[in-house]
mmCIF file of N, CA and C in Angstrom:
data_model
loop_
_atom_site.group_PDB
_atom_site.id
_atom_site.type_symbol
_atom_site.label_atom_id
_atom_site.label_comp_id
_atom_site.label_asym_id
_atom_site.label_seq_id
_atom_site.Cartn_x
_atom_site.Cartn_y
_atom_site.Cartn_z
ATOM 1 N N UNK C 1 -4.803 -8.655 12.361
ATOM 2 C CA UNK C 1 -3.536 -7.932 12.532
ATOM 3 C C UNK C 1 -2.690 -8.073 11.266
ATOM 4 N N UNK C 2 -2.241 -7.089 11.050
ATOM 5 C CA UNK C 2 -1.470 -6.937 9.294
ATOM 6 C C UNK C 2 0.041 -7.337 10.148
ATOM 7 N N UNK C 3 0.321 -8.039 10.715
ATOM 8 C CA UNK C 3 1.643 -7.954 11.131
ATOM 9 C C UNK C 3 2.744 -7.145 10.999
ATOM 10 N N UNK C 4 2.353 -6.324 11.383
ATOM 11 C CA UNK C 4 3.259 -4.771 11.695
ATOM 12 C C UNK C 4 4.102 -4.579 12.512
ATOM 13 N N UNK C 5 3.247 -4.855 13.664
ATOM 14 C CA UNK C 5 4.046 -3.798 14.967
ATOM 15 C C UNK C 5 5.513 -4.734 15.728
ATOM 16 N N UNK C 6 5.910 -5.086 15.345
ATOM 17 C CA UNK C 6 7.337 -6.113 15.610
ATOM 18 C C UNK C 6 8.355 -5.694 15.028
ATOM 19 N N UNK C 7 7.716 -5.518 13.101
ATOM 20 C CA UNK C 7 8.706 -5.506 12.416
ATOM 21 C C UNK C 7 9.758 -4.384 12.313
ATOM 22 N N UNK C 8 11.271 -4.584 11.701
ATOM 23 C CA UNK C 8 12.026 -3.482 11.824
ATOM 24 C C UNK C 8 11.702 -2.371 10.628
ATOM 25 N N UNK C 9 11.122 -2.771 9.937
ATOM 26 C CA UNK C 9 10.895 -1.838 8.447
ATOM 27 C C UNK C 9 9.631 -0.858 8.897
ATOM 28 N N UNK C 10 9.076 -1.601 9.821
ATOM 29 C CA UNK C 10 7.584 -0.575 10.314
ATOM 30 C C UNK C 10 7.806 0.642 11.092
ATOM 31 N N UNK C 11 7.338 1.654 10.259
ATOM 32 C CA UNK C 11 7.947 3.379 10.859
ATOM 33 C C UNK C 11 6.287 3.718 11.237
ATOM 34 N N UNK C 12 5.762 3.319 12.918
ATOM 35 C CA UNK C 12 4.544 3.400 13.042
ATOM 36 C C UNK C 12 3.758 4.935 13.347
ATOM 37 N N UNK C 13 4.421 5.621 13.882
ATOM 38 C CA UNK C 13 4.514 6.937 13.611
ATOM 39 C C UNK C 13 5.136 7.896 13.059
ATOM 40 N N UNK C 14 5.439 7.695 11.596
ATOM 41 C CA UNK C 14 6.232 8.114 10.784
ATOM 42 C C UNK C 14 5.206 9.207 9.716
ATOM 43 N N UNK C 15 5.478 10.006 9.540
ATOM 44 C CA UNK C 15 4.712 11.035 8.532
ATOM 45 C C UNK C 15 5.345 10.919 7.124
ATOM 46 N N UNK C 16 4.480 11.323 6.235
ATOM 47 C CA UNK C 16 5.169 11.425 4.569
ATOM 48 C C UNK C 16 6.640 11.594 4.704
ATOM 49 N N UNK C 17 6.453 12.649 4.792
ATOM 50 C CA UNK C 17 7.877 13.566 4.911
ATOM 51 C C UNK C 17 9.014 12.928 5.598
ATOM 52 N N UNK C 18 8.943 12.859 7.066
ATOM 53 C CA UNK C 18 9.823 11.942 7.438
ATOM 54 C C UNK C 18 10.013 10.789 6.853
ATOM 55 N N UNK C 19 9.321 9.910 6.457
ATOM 56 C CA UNK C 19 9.834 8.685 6.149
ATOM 57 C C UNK C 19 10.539 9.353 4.440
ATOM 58 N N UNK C 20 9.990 10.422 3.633
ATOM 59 C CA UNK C 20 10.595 10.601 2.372
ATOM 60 C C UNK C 20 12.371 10.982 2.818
ATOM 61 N N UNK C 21 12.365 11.478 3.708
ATOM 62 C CA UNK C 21 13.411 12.363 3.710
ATOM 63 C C UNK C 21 14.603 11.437 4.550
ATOM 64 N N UNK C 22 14.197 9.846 4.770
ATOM 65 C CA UNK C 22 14.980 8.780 5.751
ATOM 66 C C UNK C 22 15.602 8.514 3.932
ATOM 67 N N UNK C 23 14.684 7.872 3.281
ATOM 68 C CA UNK C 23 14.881 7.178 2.470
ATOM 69 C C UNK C 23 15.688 7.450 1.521
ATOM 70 N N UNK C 24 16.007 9.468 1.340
ATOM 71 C CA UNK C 24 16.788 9.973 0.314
ATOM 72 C C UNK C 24 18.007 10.058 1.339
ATOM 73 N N UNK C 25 18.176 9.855 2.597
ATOM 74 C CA UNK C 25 19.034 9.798 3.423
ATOM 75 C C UNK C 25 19.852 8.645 3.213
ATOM 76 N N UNK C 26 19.030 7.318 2.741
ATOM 77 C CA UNK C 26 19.906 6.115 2.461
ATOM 78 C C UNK C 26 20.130 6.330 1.641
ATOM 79 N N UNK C 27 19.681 6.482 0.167
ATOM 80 C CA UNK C 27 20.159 6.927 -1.030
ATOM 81 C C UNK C 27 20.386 5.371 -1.597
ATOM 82 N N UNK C 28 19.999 4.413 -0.938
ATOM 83 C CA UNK C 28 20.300 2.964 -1.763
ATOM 84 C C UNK C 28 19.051 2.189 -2.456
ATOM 85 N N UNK C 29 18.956 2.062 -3.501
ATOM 86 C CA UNK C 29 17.678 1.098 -4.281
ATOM 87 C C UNK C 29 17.405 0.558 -3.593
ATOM 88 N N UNK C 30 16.178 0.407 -3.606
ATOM 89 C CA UNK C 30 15.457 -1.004 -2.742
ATOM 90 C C UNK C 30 15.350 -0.705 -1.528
ATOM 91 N N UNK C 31 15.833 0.515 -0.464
ATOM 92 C CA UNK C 31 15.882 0.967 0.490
ATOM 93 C C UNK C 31 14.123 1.212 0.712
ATOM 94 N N UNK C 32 13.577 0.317 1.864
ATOM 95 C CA UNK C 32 11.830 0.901 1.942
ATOM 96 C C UNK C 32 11.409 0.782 3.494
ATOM 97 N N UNK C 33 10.299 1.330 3.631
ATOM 98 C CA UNK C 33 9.403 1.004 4.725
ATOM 99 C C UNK C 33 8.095 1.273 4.963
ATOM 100 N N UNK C 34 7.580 0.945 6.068
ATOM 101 C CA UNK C 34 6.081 0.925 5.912
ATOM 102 C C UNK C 34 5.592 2.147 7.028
ATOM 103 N N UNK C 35 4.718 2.771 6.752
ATOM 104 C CA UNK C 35 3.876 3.764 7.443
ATOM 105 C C UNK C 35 2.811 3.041 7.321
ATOM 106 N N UNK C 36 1.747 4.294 8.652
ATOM 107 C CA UNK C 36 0.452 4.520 8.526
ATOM 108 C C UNK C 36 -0.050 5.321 7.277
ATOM 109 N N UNK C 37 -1.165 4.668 6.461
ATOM 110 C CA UNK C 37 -1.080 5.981 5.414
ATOM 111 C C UNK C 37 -1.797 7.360 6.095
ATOM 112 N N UNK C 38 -1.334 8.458 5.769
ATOM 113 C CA UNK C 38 -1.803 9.615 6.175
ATOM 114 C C UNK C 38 -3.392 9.686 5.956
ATOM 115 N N UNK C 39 -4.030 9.257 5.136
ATOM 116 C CA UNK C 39 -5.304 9.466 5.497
ATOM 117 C C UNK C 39 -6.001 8.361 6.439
ATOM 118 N N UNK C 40 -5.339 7.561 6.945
ATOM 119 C CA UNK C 40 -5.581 6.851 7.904
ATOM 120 C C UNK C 40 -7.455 6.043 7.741
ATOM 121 N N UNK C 41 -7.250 5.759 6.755
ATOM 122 C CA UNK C 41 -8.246 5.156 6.249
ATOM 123 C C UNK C 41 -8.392 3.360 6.330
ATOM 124 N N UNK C 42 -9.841 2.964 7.102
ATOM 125 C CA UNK C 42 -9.400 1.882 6.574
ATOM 126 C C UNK C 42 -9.267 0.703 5.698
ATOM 127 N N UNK C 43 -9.633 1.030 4.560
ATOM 128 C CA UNK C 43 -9.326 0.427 3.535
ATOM 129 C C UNK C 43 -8.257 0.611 2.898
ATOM 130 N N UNK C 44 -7.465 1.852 3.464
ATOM 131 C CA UNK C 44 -5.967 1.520 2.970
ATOM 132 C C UNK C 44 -5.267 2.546 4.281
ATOM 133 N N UNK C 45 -4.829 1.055 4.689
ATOM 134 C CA UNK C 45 -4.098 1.357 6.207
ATOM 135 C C UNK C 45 -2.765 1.516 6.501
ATOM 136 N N UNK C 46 -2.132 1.290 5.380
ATOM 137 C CA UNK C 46 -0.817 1.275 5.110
ATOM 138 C C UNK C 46 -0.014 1.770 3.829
ATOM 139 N N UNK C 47 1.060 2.395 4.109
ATOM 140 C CA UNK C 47 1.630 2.844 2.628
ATOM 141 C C UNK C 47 3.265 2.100 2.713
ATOM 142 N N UNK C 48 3.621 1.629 1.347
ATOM 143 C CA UNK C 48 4.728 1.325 1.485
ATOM 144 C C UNK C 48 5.488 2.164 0.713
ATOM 145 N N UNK C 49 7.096 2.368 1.660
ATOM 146 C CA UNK C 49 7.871 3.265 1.002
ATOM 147 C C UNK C 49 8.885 3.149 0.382
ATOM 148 N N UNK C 50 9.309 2.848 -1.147
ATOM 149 C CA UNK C 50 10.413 2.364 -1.629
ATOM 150 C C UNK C 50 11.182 3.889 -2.216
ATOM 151 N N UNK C 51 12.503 3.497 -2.373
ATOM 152 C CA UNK C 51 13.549 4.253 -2.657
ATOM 153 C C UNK C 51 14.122 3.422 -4.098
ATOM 154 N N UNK C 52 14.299 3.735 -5.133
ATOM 155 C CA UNK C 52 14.579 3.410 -6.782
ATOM 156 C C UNK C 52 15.199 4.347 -7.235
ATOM 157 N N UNK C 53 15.968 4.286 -7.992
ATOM 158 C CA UNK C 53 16.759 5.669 -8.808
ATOM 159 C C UNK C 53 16.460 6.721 -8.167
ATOM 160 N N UNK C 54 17.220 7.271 -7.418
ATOM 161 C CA UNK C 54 16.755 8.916 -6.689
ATOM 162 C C UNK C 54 15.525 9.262 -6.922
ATOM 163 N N UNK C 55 14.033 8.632 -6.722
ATOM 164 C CA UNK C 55 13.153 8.873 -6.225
ATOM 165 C C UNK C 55 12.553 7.958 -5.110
ATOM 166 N N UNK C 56 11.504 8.694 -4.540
ATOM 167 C CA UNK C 56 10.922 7.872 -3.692
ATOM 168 C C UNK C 56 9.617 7.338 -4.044
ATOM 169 N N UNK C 57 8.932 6.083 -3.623
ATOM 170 C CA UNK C 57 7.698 5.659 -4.373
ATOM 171 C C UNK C 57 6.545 5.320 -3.156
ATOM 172 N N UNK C 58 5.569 6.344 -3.244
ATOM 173 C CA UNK C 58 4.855 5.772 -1.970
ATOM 174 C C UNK C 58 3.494 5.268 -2.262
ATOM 175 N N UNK C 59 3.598 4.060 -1.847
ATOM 176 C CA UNK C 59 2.287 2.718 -2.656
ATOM 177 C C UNK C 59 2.060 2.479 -1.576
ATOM 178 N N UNK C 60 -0.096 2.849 -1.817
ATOM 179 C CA UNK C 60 -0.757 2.391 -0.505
ATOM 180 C C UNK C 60 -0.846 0.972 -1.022
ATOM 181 N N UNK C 61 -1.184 0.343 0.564
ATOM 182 C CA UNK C 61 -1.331 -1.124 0.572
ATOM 183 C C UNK C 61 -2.859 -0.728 1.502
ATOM 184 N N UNK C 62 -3.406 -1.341 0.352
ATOM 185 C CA UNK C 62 -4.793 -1.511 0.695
ATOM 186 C C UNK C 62 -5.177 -2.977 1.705
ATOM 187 N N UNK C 63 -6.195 -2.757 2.380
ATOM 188 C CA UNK C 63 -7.317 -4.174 3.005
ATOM 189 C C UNK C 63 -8.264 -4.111 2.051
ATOM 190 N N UNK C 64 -8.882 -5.924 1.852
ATOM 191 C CA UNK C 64 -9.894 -5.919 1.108
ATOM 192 C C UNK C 64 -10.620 -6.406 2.314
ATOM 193 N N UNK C 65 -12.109 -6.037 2.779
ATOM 194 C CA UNK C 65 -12.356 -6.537 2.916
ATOM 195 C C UNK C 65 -13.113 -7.790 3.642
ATOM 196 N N UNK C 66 -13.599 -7.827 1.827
ATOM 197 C CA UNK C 66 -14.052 -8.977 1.561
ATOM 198 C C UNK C 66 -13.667 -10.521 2.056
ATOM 199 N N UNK C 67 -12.186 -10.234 1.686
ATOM 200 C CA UNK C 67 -11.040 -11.672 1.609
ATOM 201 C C UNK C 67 -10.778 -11.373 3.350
ATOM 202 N N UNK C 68 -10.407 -10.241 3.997
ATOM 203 C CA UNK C 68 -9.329 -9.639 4.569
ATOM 204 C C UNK C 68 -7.808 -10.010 4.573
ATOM 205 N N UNK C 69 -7.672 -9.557 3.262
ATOM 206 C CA UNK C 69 -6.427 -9.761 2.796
ATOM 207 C C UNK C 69 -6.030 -8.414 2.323
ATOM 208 N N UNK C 70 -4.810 -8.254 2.301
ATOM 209 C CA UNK C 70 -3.962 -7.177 1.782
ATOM 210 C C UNK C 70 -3.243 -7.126 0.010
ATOM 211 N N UNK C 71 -3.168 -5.750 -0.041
ATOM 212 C CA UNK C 71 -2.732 -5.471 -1.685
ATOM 213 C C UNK C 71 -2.532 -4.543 -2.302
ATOM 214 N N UNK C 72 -0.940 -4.423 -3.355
ATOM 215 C CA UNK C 72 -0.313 -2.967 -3.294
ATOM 216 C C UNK C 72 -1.164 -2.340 -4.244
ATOM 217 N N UNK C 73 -0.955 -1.040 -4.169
ATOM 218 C CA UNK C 73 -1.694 -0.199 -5.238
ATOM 219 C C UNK C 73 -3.267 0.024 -5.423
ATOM 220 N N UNK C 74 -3.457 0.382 -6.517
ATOM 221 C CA UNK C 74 -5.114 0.368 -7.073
ATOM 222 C C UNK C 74 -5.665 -0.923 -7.259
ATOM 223 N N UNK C 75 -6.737 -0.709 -7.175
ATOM 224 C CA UNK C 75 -7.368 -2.524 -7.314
ATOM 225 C C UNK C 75 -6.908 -2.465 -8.928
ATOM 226 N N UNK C 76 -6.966 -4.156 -9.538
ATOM 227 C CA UNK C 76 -6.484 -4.143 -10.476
ATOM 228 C C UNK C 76 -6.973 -5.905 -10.877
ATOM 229 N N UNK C 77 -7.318 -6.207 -11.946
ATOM 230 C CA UNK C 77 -7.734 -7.883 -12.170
ATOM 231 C C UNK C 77 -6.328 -8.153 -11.642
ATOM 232 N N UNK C 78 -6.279 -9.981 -11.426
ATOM 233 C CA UNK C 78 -5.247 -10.969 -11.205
ATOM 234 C C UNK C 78 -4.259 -9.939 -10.197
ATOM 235 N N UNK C 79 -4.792 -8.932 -9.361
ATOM 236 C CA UNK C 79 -3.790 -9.125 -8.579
ATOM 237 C C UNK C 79 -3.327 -9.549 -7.745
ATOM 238 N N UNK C 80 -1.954 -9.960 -6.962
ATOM 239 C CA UNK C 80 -1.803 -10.425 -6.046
ATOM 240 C C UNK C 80 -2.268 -10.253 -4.487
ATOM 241 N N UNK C 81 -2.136 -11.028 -3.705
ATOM 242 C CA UNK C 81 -2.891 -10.662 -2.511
ATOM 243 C C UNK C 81 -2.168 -11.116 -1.451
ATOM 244 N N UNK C 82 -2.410 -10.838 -0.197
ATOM 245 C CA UNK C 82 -1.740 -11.302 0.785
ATOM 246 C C UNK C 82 -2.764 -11.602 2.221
ATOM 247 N N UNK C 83 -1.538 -12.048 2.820
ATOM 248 C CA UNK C 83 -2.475 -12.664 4.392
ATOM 249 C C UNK C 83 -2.660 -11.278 5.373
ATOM 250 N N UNK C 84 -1.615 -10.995 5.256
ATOM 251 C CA UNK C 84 -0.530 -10.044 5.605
ATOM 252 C C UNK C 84 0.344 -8.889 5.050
ATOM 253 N N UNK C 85 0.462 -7.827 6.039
ATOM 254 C CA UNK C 85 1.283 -6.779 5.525
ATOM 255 C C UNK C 85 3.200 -7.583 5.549
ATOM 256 N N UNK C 86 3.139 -8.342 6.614
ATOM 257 C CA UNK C 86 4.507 -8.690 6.586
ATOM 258 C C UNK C 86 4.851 -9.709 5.106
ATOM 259 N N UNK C 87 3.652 -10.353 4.591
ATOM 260 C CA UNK C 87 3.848 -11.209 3.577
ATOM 261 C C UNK C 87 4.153 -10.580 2.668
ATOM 262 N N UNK C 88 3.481 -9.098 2.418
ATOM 263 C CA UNK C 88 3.511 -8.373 1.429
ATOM 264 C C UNK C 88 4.989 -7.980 0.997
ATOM 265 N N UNK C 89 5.447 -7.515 2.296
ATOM 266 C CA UNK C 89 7.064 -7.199 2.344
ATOM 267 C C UNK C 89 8.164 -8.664 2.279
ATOM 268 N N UNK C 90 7.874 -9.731 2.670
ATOM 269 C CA UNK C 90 8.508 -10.777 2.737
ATOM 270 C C UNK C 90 8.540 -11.054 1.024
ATOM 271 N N UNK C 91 7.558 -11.214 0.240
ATOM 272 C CA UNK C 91 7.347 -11.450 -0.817
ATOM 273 C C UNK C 91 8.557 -10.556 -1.779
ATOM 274 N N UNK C 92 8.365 -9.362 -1.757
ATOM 275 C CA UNK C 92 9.144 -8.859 -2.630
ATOM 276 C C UNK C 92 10.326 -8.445 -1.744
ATOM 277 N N UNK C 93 10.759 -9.064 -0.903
ATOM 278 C CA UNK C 93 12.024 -8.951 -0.604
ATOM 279 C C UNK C 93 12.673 -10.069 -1.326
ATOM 280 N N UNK C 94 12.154 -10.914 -2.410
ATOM 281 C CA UNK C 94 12.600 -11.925 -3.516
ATOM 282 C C UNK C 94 11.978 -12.113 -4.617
ATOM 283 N N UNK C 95 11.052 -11.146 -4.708
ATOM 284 C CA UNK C 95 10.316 -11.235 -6.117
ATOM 285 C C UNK C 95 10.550 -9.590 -6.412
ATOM 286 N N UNK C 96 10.475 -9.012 -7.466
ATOM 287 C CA UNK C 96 10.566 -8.088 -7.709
ATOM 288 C C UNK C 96 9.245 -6.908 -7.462
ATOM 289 N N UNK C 97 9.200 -5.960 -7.408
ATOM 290 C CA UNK C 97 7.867 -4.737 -6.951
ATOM 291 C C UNK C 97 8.066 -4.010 -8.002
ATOM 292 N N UNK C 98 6.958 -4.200 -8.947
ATOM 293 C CA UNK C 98 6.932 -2.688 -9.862
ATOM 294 C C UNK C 98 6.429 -1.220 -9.407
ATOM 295 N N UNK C 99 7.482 -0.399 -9.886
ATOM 296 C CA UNK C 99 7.404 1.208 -9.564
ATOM 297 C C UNK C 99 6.784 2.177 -10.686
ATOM 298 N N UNK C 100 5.243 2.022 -10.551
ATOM 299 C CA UNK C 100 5.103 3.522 -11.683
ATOM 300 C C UNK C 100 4.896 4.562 -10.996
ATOM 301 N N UNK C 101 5.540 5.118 -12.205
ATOM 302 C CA UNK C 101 5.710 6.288 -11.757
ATOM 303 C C UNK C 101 4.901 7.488 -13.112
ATOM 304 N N UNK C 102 3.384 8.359 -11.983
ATOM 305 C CA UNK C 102 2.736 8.341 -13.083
ATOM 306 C C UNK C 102 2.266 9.527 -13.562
ATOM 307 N N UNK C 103 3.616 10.665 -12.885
ATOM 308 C CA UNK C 103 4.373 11.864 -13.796
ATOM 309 C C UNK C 103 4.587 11.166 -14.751
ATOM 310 N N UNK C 104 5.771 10.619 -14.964
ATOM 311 C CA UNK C 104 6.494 10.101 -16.445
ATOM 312 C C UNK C 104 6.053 8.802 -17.334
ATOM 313 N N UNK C 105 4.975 8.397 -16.188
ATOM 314 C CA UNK C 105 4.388 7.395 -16.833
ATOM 315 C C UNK C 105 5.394 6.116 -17.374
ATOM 316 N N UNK C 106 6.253 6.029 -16.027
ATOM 317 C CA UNK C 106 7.154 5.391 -16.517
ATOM 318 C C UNK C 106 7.160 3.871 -15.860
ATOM 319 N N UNK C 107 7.630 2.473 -15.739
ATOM 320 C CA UNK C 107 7.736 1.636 -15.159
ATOM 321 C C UNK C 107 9.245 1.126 -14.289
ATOM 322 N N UNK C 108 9.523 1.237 -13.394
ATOM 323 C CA UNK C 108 10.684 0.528 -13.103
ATOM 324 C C UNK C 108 10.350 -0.778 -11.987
ATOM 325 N N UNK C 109 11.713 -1.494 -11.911
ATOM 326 C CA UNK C 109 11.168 -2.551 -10.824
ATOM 327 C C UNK C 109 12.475 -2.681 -9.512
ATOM 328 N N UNK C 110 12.164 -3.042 -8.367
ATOM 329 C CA UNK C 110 13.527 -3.685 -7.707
ATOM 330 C C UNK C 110 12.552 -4.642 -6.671
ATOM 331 N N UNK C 111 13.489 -5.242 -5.647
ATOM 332 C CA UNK C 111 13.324 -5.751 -4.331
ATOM 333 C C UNK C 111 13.165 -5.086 -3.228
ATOM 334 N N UNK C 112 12.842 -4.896 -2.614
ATOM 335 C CA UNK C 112 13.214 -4.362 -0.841
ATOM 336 C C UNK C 112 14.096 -5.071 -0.861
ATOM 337 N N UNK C 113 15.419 -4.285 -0.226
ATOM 338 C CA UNK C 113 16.603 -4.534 0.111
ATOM 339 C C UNK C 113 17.108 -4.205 1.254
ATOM 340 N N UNK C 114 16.810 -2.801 1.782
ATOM 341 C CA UNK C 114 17.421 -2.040 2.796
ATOM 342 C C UNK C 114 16.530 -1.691 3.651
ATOM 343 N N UNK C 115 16.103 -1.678 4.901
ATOM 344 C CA UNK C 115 15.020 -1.231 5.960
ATOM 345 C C UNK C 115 15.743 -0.292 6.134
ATOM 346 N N UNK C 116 15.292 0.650 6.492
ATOM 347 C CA UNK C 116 15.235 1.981 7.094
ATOM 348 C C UNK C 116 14.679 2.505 8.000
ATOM 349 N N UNK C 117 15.117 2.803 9.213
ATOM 350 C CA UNK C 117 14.547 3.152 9.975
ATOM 351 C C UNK C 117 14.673 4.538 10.681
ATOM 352 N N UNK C 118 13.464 4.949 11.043
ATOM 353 C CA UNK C 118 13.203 6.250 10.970
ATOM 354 C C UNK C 118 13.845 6.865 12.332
ATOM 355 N N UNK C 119 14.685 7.747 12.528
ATOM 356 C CA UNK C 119 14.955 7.912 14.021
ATOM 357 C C UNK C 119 14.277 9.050 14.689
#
């Protein structure tokens, strides 16, 4: 269990769209939450949704697995890993989450700050 279904940030039937259109609704950095990813795959069962400078950033969170552990983005050496989807979010609700963005090929970073929830 990715520890999901409790949490307040978890939008479990939430679509792209809806959850894009909560998040430009808060309009606050760091404003995020978690979906099912739309291709409902399972090696990446989850997408997380952050809000950064008037865009929105939607990073699957993959399962490995191997480990069965969890992890944002593309596989990648030394990356971090988790037990858990809630660790994943606990974590950078005090460490920072990098945002590329890879139209502009650009980097930004924040925290989860704000849950959002989808009504």
């Amino acid at each position: 269990d990715a520890g999901v279904h409790s949490k307040a940030w978890y939008a479990a039937t939430c679509d792209r769209k809806t959850a894009e259109d909560a998040l430009y609704r808060s309009n606050k950095d760091g404003s995020f939450l978690v979906r099912k990813s739309s291709g409902q795959d399972s090696r990446q069962p989850y997408t997380l949704v952050v809000f950064y400078n008037r865009r929105v950033y939607n990073i699957p969170i993959r399962f490995i697995e191997s480990t069965r552990q969890y992890a944002l983005g593309r596989e990648k050496t030394g990356e971090e890993r988790f037990d858990s989807v809630a660790e994943i979010v606990e974590n950078h609700q005090h460490t920072s989450l990098v945002l590329i963005d890879s139209q502009n090929n650009t980097k930004d970073s924040t925290k989860l700050k704000h849950i959002v929830r989808v009504s």
